[in-house]
Short mmCIF file of C-alpha atoms in Angstrom, two decimals:
data_model
loop_
_atom_site.label_atom_id
_atom_site.label_comp_id
_atom_site.label_asym_id
_atom_site.label_seq_id
_atom_site.Cartn_x
_atom_site.Cartn_y
_atom_site.Cartn_z
CA MET A 1 0.00 0.00 0.00
CA ARG A 2 2.84 2.33 0.89
CA LYS A 3 4.45 1.76 -2.52
CA ILE A 4 1.17 2.52 -4.29
CA TYR A 5 0.78 5.71 -2.28
CA LEU A 6 4.32 6.82 -3.13
CA ALA A 7 3.75 6.02 -6.81
CA LEU A 8 0.56 8.09 -6.87
CA LEU A 9 2.30 10.92 -5.07
CA LEU A 10 5.18 10.85 -7.56
CA LEU A 11 2.73 10.81 -10.48
CA ALA A 12 0.87 13.79 -9.05
CA PHE A 13 4.15 15.64 -8.61
CA ASN A 14 5.20 14.92 -12.19
CA LEU A 15 1.89 16.18 -13.52
CA SER A 16 2.13 19.37 -11.51
CA ALA A 17 5.79 19.89 -12.37
CA GLN A 18 5.71 18.88 -16.01
CA GLU A 19 8.70 19.73 -18.16
CA VAL A 20 7.79 20.67 -21.72
CA TYR A 21 10.40 19.99 -24.40
CA ALA A 22 11.16 22.88 -26.77
CA SER A 23 13.67 23.43 -29.54
CA PHE A 24 14.88 26.94 -30.41
CA PHE A 25 17.07 29.14 -32.56
CA VAL A 26 18.64 32.50 -31.75
CA LYS A 27 17.48 35.79 -33.31
CA ALA A 28 18.45 39.40 -32.67
CA ILE A 29 15.97 41.51 -30.70
CA GLN A 30 16.22 44.16 -33.44
CA ASP A 31 17.03 43.46 -37.08
CA ALA A 32 16.61 45.72 -40.10
CA THR A 33 17.41 45.86 -43.81
CA LEU A 34 18.54 49.35 -44.82
CA ALA A 35 18.12 50.93 -48.25
CA PHE A 36 18.14 54.42 -49.72
CA ASN A 37 14.74 56.01 -50.22
CA ALA A 38 16.06 57.89 -53.25
CA GLY A 39 17.85 57.26 -56.51
CA GLY A 40 21.45 58.12 -57.30
CA VAL A 41 25.08 57.01 -57.11
CA ILE A 42 26.65 56.00 -53.81
CA LYS A 43 29.28 58.61 -52.90
CA LYS A 44 30.67 57.18 -49.67
CA MET A 45 30.21 54.38 -47.17
CA ASP A 46 31.37 55.00 -43.62
CA VAL A 47 30.89 51.49 -42.21
CA ASP A 48 31.58 47.86 -43.09
CA VAL A 49 30.61 44.41 -41.87
CA SER A 50 31.14 44.14 -38.08
CA SER A 51 31.06 47.92 -37.59
CA ARG A 52 29.33 48.87 -34.35
CA VAL A 53 27.19 51.98 -34.73
CA LYS A 54 25.06 54.28 -32.61
CA LYS A 55 21.50 55.26 -33.45
CA GLY A 56 21.52 58.16 -35.93
CA ALA A 57 25.08 57.52 -37.16
CA LEU A 58 25.69 58.23 -40.86
CA LEU A 59 26.28 54.95 -42.69
CA ALA A 60 26.36 55.90 -46.37
CA GLU A 61 25.58 58.82 -48.65
CA LEU A 62 24.64 59.46 -52.29
CA TYR A 63 26.06 62.22 -54.47
CA ASN A 64 23.77 65.04 -53.40
CA GLU A 65 25.28 68.34 -54.52
CA ASP A 66 22.09 69.22 -56.42
CA SER A 67 19.89 68.48 -53.42
CA ARG A 68 22.22 70.47 -51.16
CA ALA A 69 22.11 73.47 -53.51
CA LEU A 70 18.31 73.40 -53.68
CA LEU A 71 18.20 73.16 -49.89
CA SER A 72 20.40 76.25 -49.59
CA LEU A 73 18.13 78.14 -51.98
CA ALA A 74 15.09 77.10 -49.94
CA LYS A 75 16.73 78.41 -46.75
CA ALA A 76 17.52 81.70 -48.48
CA ASP A 77 13.91 81.98 -49.66
CA VAL A 78 12.71 81.60 -46.06
CA ASP A 79 15.10 84.33 -44.89
CA LYS A 80 13.91 86.62 -47.67
CA ALA A 81 10.24 85.92 -46.91
CA GLU A 82 10.79 86.66 -43.21
CA VAL A 83 12.33 90.06 -44.03
CA THR A 84 9.49 90.87 -46.43
CA LEU A 85 6.92 89.94 -43.79
CA LYS A 86 8.69 92.03 -41.16
CA TYR A 87 8.41 95.20 -43.24
CA ALA A 88 4.93 94.39 -44.55
CA GLN A 89 3.72 93.98 -40.97
CA ARG A 90 5.37 97.24 -39.95
CA ASP A 91 3.69 99.11 -42.83
CA TYR A 92 0.34 97.51 -42.08
CA GLU A 93 0.44 98.38 -38.37
CA ARG A 94 1.45 101.97 -39.15
CA GLU A 95 -1.44 102.37 -41.61
CA GLU A 96 -3.87 100.70 -39.22
CA LYS A 97 -3.25 103.43 -36.64
CA VAL A 98 -4.34 106.13 -39.08
CA LYS A 99 -6.79 104.24 -41.26
CA HIS A 100 -9.60 106.55 -40.21
CA LEU A 101 -7.63 109.39 -41.81
CA VAL A 102 -6.62 107.70 -45.08
CA ASP A 103 -8.42 106.37 -48.10
CA GLU A 104 -9.83 102.84 -47.60
CA ALA A 105 -8.26 101.63 -50.83
CA ARG A 106 -4.83 102.74 -49.57
CA PHE A 107 -5.30 100.78 -46.34
CA ASP A 108 -6.47 97.69 -48.26
CA LYS A 109 -3.29 97.84 -50.30
CA PHE A 110 -1.13 97.49 -47.18
CA ALA A 111 -3.43 94.84 -45.71
CA LEU A 112 -3.13 92.80 -48.90
CA ALA A 113 0.67 93.15 -48.91
CA TYR A 114 0.78 91.97 -45.29
CA GLU A 115 -1.39 88.89 -45.97
CA SER A 116 0.59 88.09 -49.12
CA ALA A 117 3.84 88.25 -47.14
CA LYS A 118 2.46 85.82 -44.54
CA THR A 119 1.39 83.42 -47.28
CA SER A 120 4.77 83.69 -49.00
CA LEU A 121 6.56 82.83 -45.76
CA GLN A 122 4.34 79.79 -45.20
CA SER A 123 5.03 78.64 -48.76
CA ALA A 124 8.79 79.16 -48.35
CA LYS A 125 8.81 77.17 -45.09
CA ALA A 126 6.84 74.35 -46.71
CA ASN A 127 9.32 74.24 -49.58
CA LEU A 128 12.21 74.19 -47.09
CA THR A 129 10.65 71.24 -45.27
CA TYR A 130 10.25 69.45 -48.61
CA ARG A 131 13.85 70.14 -49.64
CA GLU A 132 15.14 68.97 -46.25
CA ALA A 133 13.20 65.72 -46.65
CA LEU A 134 14.65 65.14 -50.13
CA TYR A 135 18.15 65.89 -48.88
CA LYS A 136 17.82 63.47 -45.96
CA LYS A 137 16.84 60.73 -48.41
CA THR A 138 20.33 60.90 -49.90
CA ALA A 139 21.85 59.71 -46.62
CA LEU A 140 21.45 56.43 -44.76
CA TYR A 141 21.42 56.49 -40.95
CA ALA A 142 21.46 53.78 -38.28
CA PRO A 143 17.90 53.26 -36.95
CA PHE A 144 19.17 51.93 -33.61
CA ASP A 145 22.37 51.00 -31.75
CA GLY A 146 23.67 47.90 -33.47
CA VAL A 147 26.25 46.08 -35.54
CA ILE A 148 26.39 45.81 -39.34
CA TYR A 149 26.28 42.15 -40.32
CA GLU A 150 25.78 42.35 -44.08
CA LYS A 151 26.90 44.79 -46.79
CA ASN A 152 25.38 44.57 -50.26
CA ALA A 153 26.67 47.66 -52.09
CA GLU A 154 29.86 49.58 -52.81
CA VAL A 155 30.86 53.16 -53.61
CA GLY A 156 29.85 53.92 -57.20
CA ASP A 157 26.85 51.59 -57.25
CA VAL A 158 23.64 53.01 -58.68
CA VAL A 159 20.47 52.76 -56.61
CA THR A 160 16.94 53.55 -57.74
CA GLU A 161 13.92 54.75 -55.82
CA MET A 162 11.55 52.48 -57.75
CA GLN A 163 13.51 49.33 -56.88
CA PRO A 164 15.31 49.97 -53.58
CA LYS A 165 18.48 47.94 -53.15
CA SER A 166 19.51 46.55 -49.78
CA VAL A 167 22.69 48.37 -48.75
CA PHE A 168 23.23 47.13 -45.19
CA LYS A 169 21.68 44.77 -42.68
CA ILE A 170 21.92 45.72 -39.04
CA GLN A 171 21.07 43.93 -35.82
CA SER A 172 21.16 44.79 -32.12
CA GLN A 173 24.66 44.36 -30.69
CA GLU A 174 24.06 42.04 -27.74
CA ARG A 175 20.35 41.67 -27.12
CA ARG A 176 19.03 38.37 -28.46
CA LYS A 177 15.94 36.22 -28.17
CA LEU A 178 15.42 32.48 -28.31
CA ILE A 179 12.52 31.51 -30.55
CA LEU A 180 11.07 28.42 -28.88
CA GLU A 181 8.82 25.85 -30.55
CA PHE A 182 6.84 23.33 -28.51
CA ASP A 183 3.89 21.00 -29.07
CA GLN A 184 0.47 22.62 -29.22
CA LYS A 185 -0.95 20.18 -26.65
CA TYR A 186 0.83 22.15 -23.94
CA TRP A 187 -0.91 25.42 -24.80
CA SER A 188 -2.77 25.57 -21.48
CA ILE A 189 0.18 25.00 -19.15
CA VAL A 190 3.02 27.00 -20.69
CA LYS A 191 2.90 30.56 -19.38
CA VAL A 192 4.89 33.78 -19.50
CA ASP A 193 7.52 34.04 -16.71
CA GLN A 194 8.16 30.29 -16.57
CA THR A 195 11.79 29.14 -16.53
CA PHE A 196 13.40 27.61 -19.62
CA LYS A 197 16.53 25.50 -19.06
CA TYR A 198 18.45 24.83 -22.26
CA LYS A 199 21.69 24.00 -24.02
CA ILE A 200 23.14 25.41 -27.23
CA ASP A 201 23.96 22.68 -29.74
CA GLY A 202 27.62 21.74 -29.28
CA ASP A 203 27.89 23.46 -25.88
CA VAL A 204 27.81 21.27 -22.76
CA ARG A 205 26.91 24.15 -20.47
CA GLU A 206 23.32 24.54 -19.32
CA TYR A 207 21.70 27.97 -19.43
CA SER A 208 18.51 29.32 -17.94
CA GLY A 209 16.07 32.01 -19.05
CA VAL A 210 12.51 33.19 -18.56
CA ILE A 211 9.70 33.13 -21.11
CA SER A 212 8.85 36.73 -22.03
CA LYS A 213 6.26 36.19 -24.76
CA ILE A 214 3.98 33.45 -26.11
CA TYR A 215 2.58 33.87 -29.61
CA PRO A 216 -1.24 33.80 -29.69
CA HIS A 217 -1.55 31.28 -32.54
CA VAL A 218 -0.42 27.82 -33.61
CA ASN A 219 1.85 27.33 -36.63
CA GLU A 220 -0.46 25.70 -39.17
CA GLN A 221 2.36 23.79 -40.87
CA ASN A 222 3.88 21.98 -37.90
CA ARG A 223 1.21 22.52 -35.21
CA LYS A 224 3.74 24.11 -32.88
CA LEU A 225 3.37 27.02 -30.50
CA ILE A 226 6.06 29.70 -30.37
CA ALA A 227 7.48 31.51 -27.36
CA GLU A 228 10.37 33.90 -26.76
CA VAL A 229 13.11 34.07 -24.14
CA GLU A 230 15.29 37.20 -24.02
CA VAL A 231 19.04 36.55 -23.69
CA LYS A 232 22.35 38.28 -24.44
CA GLU A 233 25.48 37.78 -26.50
CA PHE A 234 24.69 34.49 -28.31
CA LEU A 235 25.44 34.48 -32.02
CA VAL A 236 22.38 34.85 -34.21
CA GLY A 237 21.53 31.56 -35.92
CA LEU A 238 22.65 29.24 -33.12
CA PHE A 239 20.16 26.58 -32.13
CA GLY A 240 19.51 24.11 -29.34
CA ASP A 241 16.82 22.66 -27.12
CA GLY A 242 15.68 22.43 -23.53
CA TYR A 243 12.74 22.16 -21.19
CA ILE A 244 10.14 24.63 -19.96
CA LEU A 245 9.52 24.18 -16.23
CA THR A 246 5.78 24.69 -15.99
CA ASP A 247 5.73 24.89 -12.19
CA SER A 248 8.24 27.75 -12.09
CA LYS A 249 7.60 31.46 -12.12
CA LYS A 250 10.01 34.34 -12.31
#
């Protein structure tokens, strides 16, 4: 009887502390393919494969002397429009003080000049914004802190806006995630914050992480559920397997 009791107790423990097998591969937390949003010839490239970059760093640039010149003209037009508005406003305010003494048509003339100057300044600023946007398209910047892991263009290459060409691929420097796959039958017992103990293929060491996300659907092709575990420093593309401890919580 004692043996039966112990067997039942052990069975109950195993059910409550079930370990769910999961295989995984390593992905970067952030990963992006970078391309110019404009056409032209690549003038310079400031980074290469394995370059570590900060968010906003200039990576590559097209020949853009024409865009730069048009941008300078747009800035000059704004300056000119601001001066014109300044004097038009001064004239209008001076005439407004004595409008009861002057001909109405004369006052309307200054009012019209003032409104036209305001409109011209708005138009000049809009054109400046447009020219700045076009100029920025001739440069490629890092969207986040990361490392360049693929380079697909060289100085002198032609790129087109209609068919953007991948120039660089960038990924987060250290932050990684394990993409876990496990059988759909465990959908009700695998939860966020449970511990995942695992080994990288070819590495005898055992690692431990915590489930941070469970995808809300089953893969229709292999009937697997997917979860994520955030980690650091592993090479992207590594794979391995392990067990989710369903009785554990962070």
